[in-house]
């Protein structure tokens, strides 16, 4: 992100669409037993309330007191980024990331992983790579870091800030983007393979309403869902100025309607006339969207912030600000929608047929590796189960698979449906994928109904 700590205020304000002012009618909880901390109140609504934290501040007793009493999720502000976790290629450093992880887990908090791939805060060695060398290094980074934290991270920002600002709605130019437009889906697939339990998020800023940038991301997420690219959530950073777009909630809702969770991931708001109201508006928007699973503020006290305009909920002395009270009241007052605790499972009676199937494969290859996406097509009769045999060239091996189980690598690998995608209606299709080393398959796979 272009904005640096202590930025010029005009730069920050330019990020923010001030198309509408915040709603002003706060509703205050009046019950004597209203929750008295952000985390407890959010939990009553089935959500977390988190903060970005820094390992270097964990020795500050005021900081840790606020952290452990108020927050139920932590995000490392810098400690799990590429430059921090892989300072030299292939040499990983998890000391500070682990400190954040352990702080969160020991407090019973969720841990949001931030961020596996980003054009910023890359180590120097990665900045000097390009093409397949960079692609391989990036995918290896995802695999190693997500693998190190396997089973412990609630949600990963797999890719951060890959879309351009302005009206194009397209991708940002970066060394990662220049490895090929499929770098984002390759990253998500590698992350799923490395940590199947973590929710996988795309995270960005200036997406605080329905605008060209958020629509570009929306189109990508819709495409990923249609093609079976594993994505579970979208993070809305929400670095806000003096206004908030009137379509803030509608924007969250349209993403949720695609079948992904949404999360407010880096909330901070310029101090000024509207700070408390804007915080409340964001809180109410999350409560109103069933798939908004939580809110994270980007720091605890104003003095901890990357910004110079006192954008957080506690002042430099650790005292609660009006913005704090506004958020707590909004949490206590509102929210009738509950996020699902796990993705909805739909069941349908098995189709009666057992007809033929056919498979096609598409490849995204780089020097030394590939990601294969296989489409399984049912014929004119429904299919109850399937296997697809894929012949691999000599030297090729499958390293991870999604939406199928694989047996027999190397040579001919047999991929069998998993429980949720064995049944394909007549004329329908499903997709699975795998990642491999060496050259990808070139022959048409053989599909057999089972
Ligand atoms: O740790 C070094 C220190 O050793 C050195 O002496 C000092 C000299 O400048 O730099 C320190 O590193 C700084 C680091 O924060 C830790 O404090 C970096 O310079 C500084 O650039 C870095 O800033 C971080 C920024 O991301 C980098 O782009 C901010 O703390 C962090 O809040 C900010 O977070 C980003 C999110 O990851 C993505 N979304 C936007 C958000 C705000 O920019």
Short mmCIF file of C-alpha atoms and ligand atoms in Angstrom, two decimals:
data_model
loop_
_atom_site.label_atom_id
_atom_site.label_comp_id
_atom_site.label_asym_id
_atom_site.label_seq_id
_atom_site.Cartn_x
_atom_site.Cartn_y
_atom_site.Cartn_z
CA UNK A 1 0.00 0.00 0.00
CA UNK A 2 1.37 3.43 -0.87
CA UNK A 3 0.52 5.14 2.39
CA UNK A 4 3.26 5.12 4.97
CA UNK A 5 3.21 5.61 8.70
CA UNK A 6 2.54 9.26 9.53
CA UNK A 7 1.30 10.02 6.01
CA UNK A 8 0.21 13.34 4.63
CA UNK A 9 -3.44 13.62 5.48
CA UNK A 10 -4.43 14.50 1.92
CA UNK A 11 -3.06 11.20 0.72
CA UNK A 12 -5.18 9.34 3.19
CA UNK A 13 -8.29 11.30 2.41
CA UNK A 14 -7.88 10.59 -1.26
CA UNK A 15 -8.43 6.94 -0.43
CA UNK A 16 -11.79 7.53 1.01
CA UNK A 17 -15.01 8.01 -0.82
CA UNK A 18 -16.86 10.60 1.14
CA UNK A 19 -19.98 10.14 -0.91
CA UNK A 20 -22.15 9.95 2.14
CA UNK A 21 -21.89 10.88 5.74
CA UNK A 22 -22.17 8.36 8.49
CA UNK A 23 -25.48 7.48 9.96
CA UNK A 24 -25.86 9.44 13.14
CA UNK A 25 -28.57 7.73 15.15
CA UNK A 26 -26.67 5.62 17.62
CA UNK A 27 -28.71 3.11 19.54
CA UNK A 28 -27.49 2.65 23.05
CA UNK A 29 -27.85 -0.52 24.97
CA UNK A 30 -29.78 0.03 28.13
CA UNK A 31 -29.72 -3.37 29.72
CA UNK A 32 -27.68 -3.68 32.86
CA UNK A 33 -26.12 -6.92 31.66
CA UNK A 34 -24.76 -5.59 28.36
CA UNK A 35 -21.31 -6.92 27.55
CA UNK A 36 -18.53 -4.62 28.69
CA UNK A 37 -15.73 -5.54 26.29
CA UNK A 38 -15.54 -5.49 22.51
CA UNK A 39 -14.65 -9.16 22.28
CA UNK A 40 -17.40 -10.33 24.62
CA UNK A 41 -20.03 -8.24 22.90
CA UNK A 42 -18.98 -9.35 19.42
CA UNK A 43 -19.00 -12.96 20.64
CA UNK A 44 -22.63 -12.57 21.68
CA UNK A 45 -23.30 -11.80 18.02
CA UNK A 46 -21.26 -14.79 16.82
CA UNK A 47 -18.35 -12.65 15.71
CA UNK A 48 -14.79 -11.86 16.76
CA UNK A 49 -13.35 -8.45 17.49
CA UNK A 50 -9.63 -8.33 16.79
CA UNK A 51 -6.60 -6.11 16.66
CA UNK A 52 -3.39 -6.02 14.67
CA UNK A 53 -0.53 -6.39 17.12
CA UNK A 54 3.24 -6.07 17.04
CA UNK A 55 5.61 -8.52 18.69
CA UNK A 56 7.79 -5.63 19.81
CA UNK A 57 5.00 -4.19 21.96
CA UNK A 58 4.11 -7.35 23.87
CA UNK A 59 6.31 -6.27 26.77
CA UNK A 60 4.15 -3.17 27.31
CA UNK A 61 1.76 -3.99 30.15
CA UNK A 62 -0.92 -1.47 29.16
CA UNK A 63 -0.86 -2.83 25.64
CA UNK A 64 -1.16 -6.47 26.68
CA UNK A 65 -3.86 -5.66 29.24
CA UNK A 66 -6.01 -4.06 26.57
CA UNK A 67 -5.20 -6.84 24.13
CA UNK A 68 -6.15 -9.65 26.45
CA UNK A 69 -9.27 -8.04 27.90
CA UNK A 70 -10.83 -6.48 24.82
CA UNK A 71 -9.89 -8.58 21.79
CA UNK A 72 -10.70 -12.09 20.61
CA UNK A 73 -8.56 -12.18 17.46
CA UNK A 74 -5.04 -11.05 16.64
CA UNK A 75 -3.35 -10.25 13.35
CA UNK A 76 0.42 -9.79 13.12
CA UNK A 77 0.97 -6.25 11.85
CA UNK A 78 4.24 -7.20 10.12
CA UNK A 79 5.58 -10.46 11.55
CA UNK A 80 4.14 -12.98 9.08
CA UNK A 81 4.92 -10.98 5.93
CA UNK A 82 7.32 -12.28 3.33
CA UNK A 83 10.29 -10.12 4.37
CA UNK A 84 9.87 -11.23 7.98
CA UNK A 85 9.33 -14.94 7.40
CA UNK A 86 11.77 -15.66 4.55
CA UNK A 87 14.54 -13.06 4.82
CA UNK A 88 16.83 -15.25 2.72
CA UNK A 89 15.49 -17.54 0.04
CA UNK A 90 14.60 -20.90 1.52
CA UNK A 91 15.58 -19.83 5.05
CA UNK A 92 12.53 -19.24 7.13
CA UNK A 93 12.26 -17.23 10.31
CA UNK A 94 9.14 -17.70 12.37
CA UNK A 95 10.27 -16.37 15.73
CA UNK A 96 8.19 -13.20 15.79
CA UNK A 97 5.28 -14.71 13.90
CA UNK A 98 5.21 -17.50 16.45
CA UNK A 99 5.16 -14.92 19.26
CA UNK A 100 2.03 -13.39 17.81
CA UNK A 101 0.51 -16.82 17.24
CA UNK A 102 1.21 -17.95 20.78
CA UNK A 103 -0.04 -14.69 22.26
CA UNK A 104 -3.30 -15.19 20.43
CA UNK A 105 -3.72 -18.90 21.10
CA UNK A 106 -2.83 -18.58 24.78
CA UNK A 107 -5.58 -15.99 25.11
CA UNK A 108 -8.11 -18.19 23.35
CA UNK A 109 -8.15 -15.82 20.38
CA UNK A 110 -8.38 -16.46 16.69
CA UNK A 111 -5.26 -15.68 14.68
CA UNK A 112 -5.56 -14.07 11.26
CA UNK A 113 -2.49 -14.72 9.13
CA UNK A 114 -1.28 -11.65 7.22
CA UNK A 115 -0.11 -11.86 4.45
CA UNK A 116 1.33 -14.64 2.31
CA UNK A 117 1.88 -12.73 -0.94
CA UNK A 118 1.97 -8.97 -1.44
CA UNK A 119 3.84 -6.67 -3.80
CA UNK A 120 5.15 -4.73 -0.77
CA UNK A 121 7.41 -5.87 2.06
CA UNK A 122 9.04 -8.51 -0.09
CA UNK A 123 12.55 -9.54 0.91
CA UNK A 124 15.26 -8.11 -1.32
CA UNK A 125 16.02 -11.44 -2.93
CA UNK A 126 12.41 -11.81 -4.10
CA UNK A 127 12.31 -8.25 -5.42
CA UNK A 128 15.16 -9.15 -7.72
CA UNK A 129 13.46 -12.26 -9.14
CA UNK A 130 11.05 -12.47 -12.04
CA UNK A 131 9.28 -14.98 -14.23
CA UNK A 132 9.24 -18.63 -13.29
CA UNK A 133 11.94 -18.18 -10.65
CA UNK A 134 9.71 -15.70 -8.82
CA UNK A 135 6.58 -17.80 -9.37
CA UNK A 136 8.26 -20.88 -7.94
CA UNK A 137 9.65 -18.92 -5.02
CA UNK A 138 6.27 -17.35 -4.30
CA UNK A 139 4.41 -20.66 -4.37
CA UNK A 140 7.09 -22.25 -2.21
CA UNK A 141 6.74 -19.37 0.24
CA UNK A 142 2.98 -19.91 0.46
CA UNK A 143 3.47 -23.64 0.93
CA UNK A 144 6.14 -23.29 3.62
CA UNK A 145 4.56 -20.53 5.67
CA UNK A 146 1.00 -21.86 5.52
CA UNK A 147 2.47 -25.28 6.27
CA UNK A 148 4.37 -24.02 9.31
CA UNK A 149 1.15 -22.63 10.76
CA UNK A 150 -1.07 -25.48 9.58
CA UNK A 151 -4.15 -25.98 11.72
CA UNK A 152 -3.53 -22.88 13.83
CA UNK A 153 -4.63 -19.99 11.63
CA UNK A 154 -8.29 -19.01 11.45
CA UNK A 155 -7.96 -17.15 8.17
CA UNK A 156 -5.04 -16.26 5.90
CA UNK A 157 -4.74 -13.18 3.77
CA UNK A 158 -3.34 -15.28 0.95
CA UNK A 159 -3.00 -12.37 -1.44
CA UNK A 160 -2.96 -8.72 -0.38
CA UNK A 161 -3.66 -5.62 -2.46
CA UNK A 162 -3.35 -7.05 -5.96
CA UNK A 163 -5.83 -4.68 -7.60
CA UNK A 164 -5.09 -1.21 -8.95
CA UNK A 165 -6.56 2.00 -7.59
CA UNK A 166 -8.54 4.25 -9.86
CA UNK A 167 -11.19 3.35 -12.35
CA UNK A 168 -9.68 0.45 -14.25
CA UNK A 169 -10.94 -2.31 -11.99
CA UNK A 170 -7.89 -4.28 -13.10
CA UNK A 171 -4.83 -5.74 -11.49
CA UNK A 172 -2.00 -3.70 -10.06
CA UNK A 173 1.28 -4.03 -11.91
CA UNK A 174 3.85 -5.86 -9.78
CA UNK A 175 6.59 -8.41 -10.13
CA UNK A 176 4.07 -11.06 -9.03
CA UNK A 177 1.49 -9.93 -11.58
CA UNK A 178 4.12 -10.12 -14.31
CA UNK A 179 4.55 -13.84 -13.62
CA UNK A 180 1.09 -14.36 -15.14
CA UNK A 181 -2.48 -13.43 -14.32
CA UNK A 182 -3.02 -16.82 -12.69
CA UNK A 183 -0.60 -16.08 -9.84
CA UNK A 184 -3.44 -15.38 -7.43
CA UNK A 185 -5.26 -18.64 -8.03
CA UNK A 186 -1.99 -20.56 -7.89
CA UNK A 187 -1.36 -18.99 -4.48
CA UNK A 188 -4.82 -19.93 -3.20
CA UNK A 189 -4.41 -23.50 -4.39
CA UNK A 190 -1.04 -23.83 -2.74
CA UNK A 191 -2.43 -22.36 0.49
CA UNK A 192 -5.36 -24.79 0.50
CA UNK A 193 -3.02 -27.71 -0.02
CA UNK A 194 -0.74 -26.54 2.80
CA UNK A 195 -3.45 -25.75 5.37
CA UNK A 196 -6.86 -27.13 4.41
CA UNK A 197 -8.47 -25.87 7.64
CA UNK A 198 -7.66 -22.17 7.25
CA UNK A 199 -10.12 -19.86 5.60
CA UNK A 200 -8.40 -18.34 2.58
CA UNK A 201 -8.99 -14.63 2.00
CA UNK A 202 -8.25 -12.00 -0.59
CA UNK A 203 -7.58 -8.67 1.19
CA UNK A 204 -7.54 -5.11 -0.16
CA UNK A 205 -8.15 -1.40 0.59
CA UNK A 206 -10.20 1.31 -1.12
CA UNK A 207 -12.94 -1.28 -1.35
CA UNK A 208 -15.22 0.55 1.07
CA UNK A 209 -18.22 0.68 -1.22
CA UNK A 210 -19.35 -0.40 -4.65
CA UNK A 211 -16.67 1.10 -6.89
CA UNK A 212 -14.49 0.09 -9.83
CA UNK A 213 -11.83 -1.52 -7.66
CA UNK A 214 -14.22 -3.52 -5.50
CA UNK A 215 -16.10 -4.57 -8.62
CA UNK A 216 -12.89 -5.85 -10.18
CA UNK A 217 -12.29 -7.96 -7.06
CA UNK A 218 -15.93 -9.06 -7.03
CA UNK A 219 -15.57 -10.29 -10.61
CA UNK A 220 -12.45 -12.26 -9.69
CA UNK A 221 -14.11 -13.87 -6.67
CA UNK A 222 -17.17 -14.80 -8.73
CA UNK A 223 -14.89 -16.38 -11.33
CA UNK A 224 -12.93 -18.26 -8.64
CA UNK A 225 -16.14 -19.63 -7.14
CA UNK A 226 -17.39 -20.70 -10.58
CA UNK A 227 -14.14 -22.51 -11.41
CA UNK A 228 -13.55 -24.09 -8.02
CA UNK A 229 -10.52 -22.01 -7.09
CA UNK A 230 -10.40 -22.32 -3.29
CA UNK A 231 -11.36 -18.95 -1.81
CA UNK A 232 -13.36 -18.60 1.41
CA UNK A 233 -13.35 -14.94 2.35
CA UNK A 234 -12.67 -11.38 1.32
CA UNK A 235 -11.04 -8.86 3.64
CA UNK A 236 -12.04 -5.22 3.51
CA UNK A 237 -9.23 -3.24 5.10
CA UNK A 238 -11.32 -0.13 5.75
CA UNK A 239 -8.67 2.52 6.33
CA UNK A 240 -11.16 5.38 6.50
CA UNK A 241 -11.09 9.17 6.57
CA UNK A 242 -13.89 11.55 7.50
CA UNK A 243 -16.68 9.86 5.54
CA UNK A 244 -17.97 6.45 4.64
CA UNK A 245 -19.52 5.40 1.37
CA UNK A 246 -23.28 4.89 1.53
CA UNK A 247 -22.84 1.53 -0.21
CA UNK A 248 -20.42 0.15 2.41
CA UNK A 249 -22.87 -2.48 3.72
CA UNK A 250 -24.31 -3.29 0.29
CA UNK A 251 -20.79 -3.95 -0.93
CA UNK A 252 -20.13 -6.45 1.87
CA UNK A 253 -23.45 -8.09 1.14
CA UNK A 254 -22.81 -8.56 -2.58
CA UNK A 255 -19.58 -10.40 -1.82
CA UNK A 256 -21.31 -12.52 0.83
CA UNK A 257 -23.92 -13.39 -1.74
CA UNK A 258 -21.16 -14.99 -3.84
CA UNK A 259 -20.73 -17.56 -1.07
CA UNK A 260 -17.68 -16.17 0.74
CA UNK A 261 -17.28 -14.81 4.25
CA UNK A 262 -16.43 -11.15 4.57
CA UNK A 263 -14.27 -9.61 7.28
CA UNK A 264 -13.29 -6.07 8.21
CA UNK A 265 -9.56 -6.58 8.42
CA UNK A 266 -7.66 -3.33 9.12
CA UNK A 267 -10.16 -0.81 10.39
CA UNK A 268 -8.96 2.64 11.41
CA UNK A 269 -10.72 5.98 11.02
CA UNK A 270 -9.35 9.51 10.96
CA UNK A 271 -10.04 11.32 14.22
CA UNK A 272 -12.38 14.21 13.69
CA UNK A 273 -16.04 15.02 13.83
CA UNK A 274 -17.29 11.72 12.52
CA UNK A 275 -14.85 9.17 13.92
CA UNK A 276 -17.20 7.62 16.46
CA UNK A 277 -20.13 7.52 14.04
CA UNK A 278 -18.07 5.97 11.26
CA UNK A 279 -16.83 3.27 13.59
CA UNK A 280 -20.44 2.55 14.57
CA UNK A 281 -21.56 2.47 10.94
CA UNK A 282 -18.91 -0.10 10.07
CA UNK A 283 -19.82 -2.18 13.12
CA UNK A 284 -23.52 -2.13 12.27
CA UNK A 285 -22.76 -3.05 8.66
CA UNK A 286 -20.85 -6.13 9.77
CA UNK A 287 -23.62 -7.14 12.16
CA UNK A 288 -26.18 -6.73 9.38
CA UNK A 289 -24.37 -9.07 6.97
CA UNK A 290 -24.71 -12.66 8.12
CA UNK A 291 -21.42 -13.73 6.57
CA UNK A 292 -19.43 -10.88 8.12
CA UNK A 293 -17.55 -12.95 10.67
CA UNK A 294 -15.56 -10.26 12.48
CA UNK A 295 -13.84 -6.91 12.69
CA UNK A 296 -10.15 -6.20 13.22
CA UNK A 297 -8.81 -2.75 14.09
CA UNK A 298 -5.30 -1.97 12.82
CA UNK A 299 -3.67 -1.37 16.18
CA UNK A 300 -4.77 -0.79 19.78
CA UNK A 301 -3.79 2.73 20.91
CA UNK A 302 -3.39 5.80 18.72
CA UNK A 303 0.30 5.70 19.52
CA UNK A 304 0.53 2.18 18.08
CA UNK A 305 -0.92 3.18 14.71
CA UNK A 306 0.86 3.46 11.38
CA UNK A 307 -1.17 6.67 10.88
CA UNK A 308 -0.67 10.08 12.44
CA UNK A 309 -4.33 11.07 12.80
CA UNK A 310 -5.27 9.19 15.98
CA UNK A 311 -7.44 6.66 14.18
CA UNK A 312 -7.91 3.96 16.84
CA UNK A 313 -10.20 3.16 19.77
CA UNK A 314 -7.79 3.89 22.64
CA UNK A 315 -5.71 7.04 23.11
CA UNK A 316 -1.98 6.97 23.65
CA UNK A 317 -2.50 6.47 27.37
CA UNK A 318 -4.68 3.43 26.81
CA UNK A 319 -7.90 5.24 27.70
CA UNK A 320 -11.15 4.40 25.92
CA UNK A 321 -12.14 7.03 23.36
CA UNK A 322 -15.62 8.03 22.24
CA UNK A 323 -15.04 5.77 19.24
CA UNK A 324 -14.60 2.82 21.61
CA UNK A 325 -17.91 3.51 23.34
CA UNK A 326 -19.57 3.94 19.98
CA UNK A 327 -18.40 0.53 18.77
CA UNK A 328 -19.31 -1.20 22.02
CA UNK A 329 -22.78 0.34 21.99
CA UNK A 330 -23.30 -0.65 18.37
CA UNK A 331 -22.24 -4.21 19.17
CA UNK A 332 -24.50 -4.39 22.21
CA UNK A 333 -27.46 -2.84 20.43
CA UNK A 334 -27.47 -4.53 17.11
CA UNK A 335 -27.24 -7.61 15.07
CA UNK A 336 -29.87 -10.11 14.27
CA UNK A 337 -27.94 -12.00 11.63
CA UNK A 338 -25.68 -14.82 12.68
CA UNK A 339 -22.76 -16.05 10.62
CA UNK A 340 -22.82 -19.76 9.83
CA UNK A 341 -20.34 -21.65 11.99
CA UNK A 342 -19.31 -23.72 9.00
CA UNK A 343 -20.15 -23.60 5.30
CA UNK A 344 -23.71 -24.67 4.64
CA UNK A 345 -23.95 -28.26 3.51
CA UNK A 346 -26.58 -29.05 0.96
CA UNK A 347 -27.64 -32.57 0.25
CA UNK A 348 -29.74 -33.88 -2.54
CA UNK A 349 -30.91 -37.36 -3.44
CA UNK A 350 -28.48 -39.25 -5.64
CA UNK A 351 -29.33 -39.09 -9.30
CA UNK A 352 -30.60 -42.30 -10.77
CA UNK A 353 -28.18 -42.65 -13.62
CA UNK A 354 -24.59 -43.78 -13.90
CA UNK A 355 -23.78 -42.52 -17.39
CA UNK A 356 -20.58 -41.63 -19.15
CA UNK A 357 -18.12 -38.85 -18.35
CA UNK A 358 -15.30 -37.07 -20.10
CA UNK A 359 -12.46 -34.95 -18.74
CA UNK A 360 -10.38 -32.09 -20.04
CA UNK A 361 -7.33 -30.55 -18.45
CA UNK A 362 -6.00 -27.00 -18.58
CA UNK A 363 -2.50 -26.15 -17.41
CA UNK A 364 -0.74 -23.20 -15.88
CA UNK A 365 2.91 -24.12 -16.21
CA UNK A 366 6.18 -22.54 -15.25
CA UNK A 367 9.72 -23.83 -15.41
CA UNK A 368 9.73 -26.75 -13.02
CA UNK A 369 6.10 -26.86 -12.02
CA UNK A 370 2.47 -26.52 -12.94
CA UNK A 371 -1.07 -26.26 -11.70
CA UNK A 372 -3.60 -28.44 -13.57
CA UNK A 373 -7.33 -27.82 -13.53
CA UNK A 374 -9.43 -30.78 -14.64
CA UNK A 375 -13.03 -30.41 -15.71
CA UNK A 376 -15.19 -33.52 -15.40
CA UNK A 377 -18.20 -33.42 -17.71
CA UNK A 378 -21.23 -35.68 -17.36
CA UNK A 379 -22.85 -36.94 -20.53
CA UNK A 380 -26.56 -37.05 -21.18
CA UNK A 381 -27.15 -39.12 -18.02
CA UNK A 382 -26.28 -38.19 -14.42
CA UNK A 383 -23.05 -39.50 -12.88
CA UNK A 384 -22.88 -40.91 -9.32
CA UNK A 385 -19.10 -41.04 -8.97
CA UNK A 386 -16.03 -40.77 -11.14
CA UNK A 387 -12.34 -41.40 -11.48
CA UNK A 388 -10.02 -39.60 -13.87
CA UNK A 389 -6.73 -41.17 -14.95
CA UNK A 390 -4.04 -38.65 -15.85
CA UNK A 391 -0.79 -39.75 -17.53
CA UNK A 392 2.16 -37.72 -16.26
CA UNK A 393 5.33 -37.22 -18.28
CA UNK A 394 8.52 -38.78 -16.96
CA UNK A 395 9.91 -36.80 -14.03
CA UNK A 396 6.56 -35.25 -13.16
CA UNK A 397 4.99 -35.79 -9.75
CA UNK A 398 1.84 -34.56 -8.07
CA UNK A 399 2.52 -32.56 -4.90
CA UNK A 400 -1.00 -31.52 -3.90
CA UNK A 401 -4.59 -32.12 -4.96
CA UNK A 402 -7.88 -30.37 -4.24
CA UNK A 403 -11.47 -31.51 -4.75
CA UNK A 404 -10.29 -35.10 -5.44
CA UNK A 405 -8.11 -37.82 -3.90
CA UNK A 406 -5.07 -38.99 -5.85
CA UNK A 407 -3.36 -42.35 -5.96
CA UNK A 408 -0.47 -43.63 -8.04
CA UNK A 409 1.95 -40.75 -8.60
CA UNK A 410 4.31 -40.85 -10.54
CA UNK A 411 3.25 -42.39 -13.83
CA UNK A 412 -0.49 -42.54 -14.29
CA UNK A 413 -2.31 -40.89 -11.43
CA UNK A 414 -5.90 -41.80 -10.62
CA UNK A 415 -8.08 -39.02 -9.19
CA UNK A 416 -11.31 -40.02 -7.50
CA UNK A 417 -14.17 -37.75 -6.53
CA UNK A 418 -14.58 -36.66 -2.92
CA UNK A 419 -17.91 -36.87 -1.11
CA UNK A 420 -19.31 -33.56 -2.25
CA UNK A 421 -18.55 -33.69 -5.98
CA UNK A 422 -19.19 -37.27 -7.06
CA UNK A 423 -22.66 -36.59 -8.31
CA UNK A 424 -22.90 -34.58 -11.49
CA UNK A 425 -26.26 -33.95 -13.13
CA UNK A 426 -26.77 -34.80 -16.78
CA UNK A 427 -24.89 -32.27 -18.87
CA UNK A 428 -23.25 -30.78 -15.78
CA UNK A 429 -19.65 -30.59 -14.73
CA UNK A 430 -17.35 -30.25 -11.74
CA UNK A 431 -13.69 -29.38 -11.39
CA UNK A 432 -10.72 -30.59 -9.40
CA UNK A 433 -7.10 -29.63 -9.52
CA UNK A 434 -3.60 -30.61 -8.66
CA UNK A 435 -0.20 -29.06 -8.44
CA UNK A 436 2.95 -30.82 -9.59
CA UNK A 437 6.64 -30.61 -10.20
CA UNK A 438 8.26 -31.13 -13.59
CA UNK A 439 6.22 -30.90 -16.78
CA UNK A 440 2.45 -31.07 -16.72
CA UNK A 441 0.28 -33.69 -18.44
CA UNK A 442 -0.37 -33.27 -22.15
CA UNK A 443 -2.65 -36.21 -22.98
CA UNK A 444 -6.43 -36.02 -22.58
CA UNK A 445 -7.34 -37.71 -19.27
CA UNK A 446 -9.54 -40.80 -19.22
CA UNK A 447 -12.75 -40.44 -17.23
CA UNK A 448 -14.60 -43.47 -15.84
CA UNK A 449 -17.88 -43.53 -13.94
CA UNK A 450 -17.91 -45.55 -10.73
O1 LIG B 1 11.50 -3.13 11.85
C1 LIG B 1 12.17 -2.09 11.15
C2 LIG B 1 13.22 -1.47 11.99
O2 LIG B 1 14.22 -2.44 12.28
C3 LIG B 1 13.83 -0.28 11.27
O3 LIG B 1 14.75 0.38 12.09
C4 LIG B 1 12.76 0.70 10.85
C5 LIG B 1 13.30 1.86 10.04
O4 LIG B 1 12.30 2.43 9.22
O5 LIG B 1 11.82 0.02 10.06
C6 LIG B 1 11.19 -1.06 10.75
O6 LIG B 1 10.26 -1.64 9.87
C7 LIG B 1 9.07 -0.93 9.65
C8 LIG B 1 7.91 -1.85 9.97
O7 LIG B 1 6.68 -1.22 9.66
C9 LIG B 1 7.88 -2.25 11.46
O8 LIG B 1 7.67 -1.13 12.23
C10 LIG B 1 9.00 -0.49 8.21
O9 LIG B 1 9.98 0.49 7.94
C11 LIG B 1 7.64 0.06 7.89
O10 LIG B 1 7.54 0.29 6.48
C12 LIG B 1 6.56 -0.92 8.30
O11 LIG B 1 5.32 -0.34 8.04
C13 LIG B 1 4.24 -1.24 7.99
C14 LIG B 1 3.57 -1.14 6.62
O12 LIG B 1 2.45 -2.00 6.60
C15 LIG B 1 4.52 -1.54 5.50
O13 LIG B 1 3.92 -1.35 4.26
C16 LIG B 1 3.25 -0.87 9.07
O14 LIG B 1 3.82 -1.13 10.34
C17 LIG B 1 1.98 -1.71 8.93
O15 LIG B 1 0.99 -1.20 9.79
C18 LIG B 1 1.47 -1.60 7.51
O16 LIG B 1 0.35 -2.44 7.40
C19 LIG B 1 -0.32 -2.44 6.13
C20 LIG B 1 -0.89 -3.82 5.93
O17 LIG B 1 0.11 -4.79 6.05
C21 LIG B 1 -1.59 -3.93 4.57
N1 LIG B 1 -2.57 -2.90 4.40
C22 LIG B 1 -2.11 -1.53 4.66
C23 LIG B 1 -1.47 -1.42 6.04
C24 LIG B 1 -1.03 -0.02 6.32
O18 LIG B 1 -0.02 0.42 5.42
#
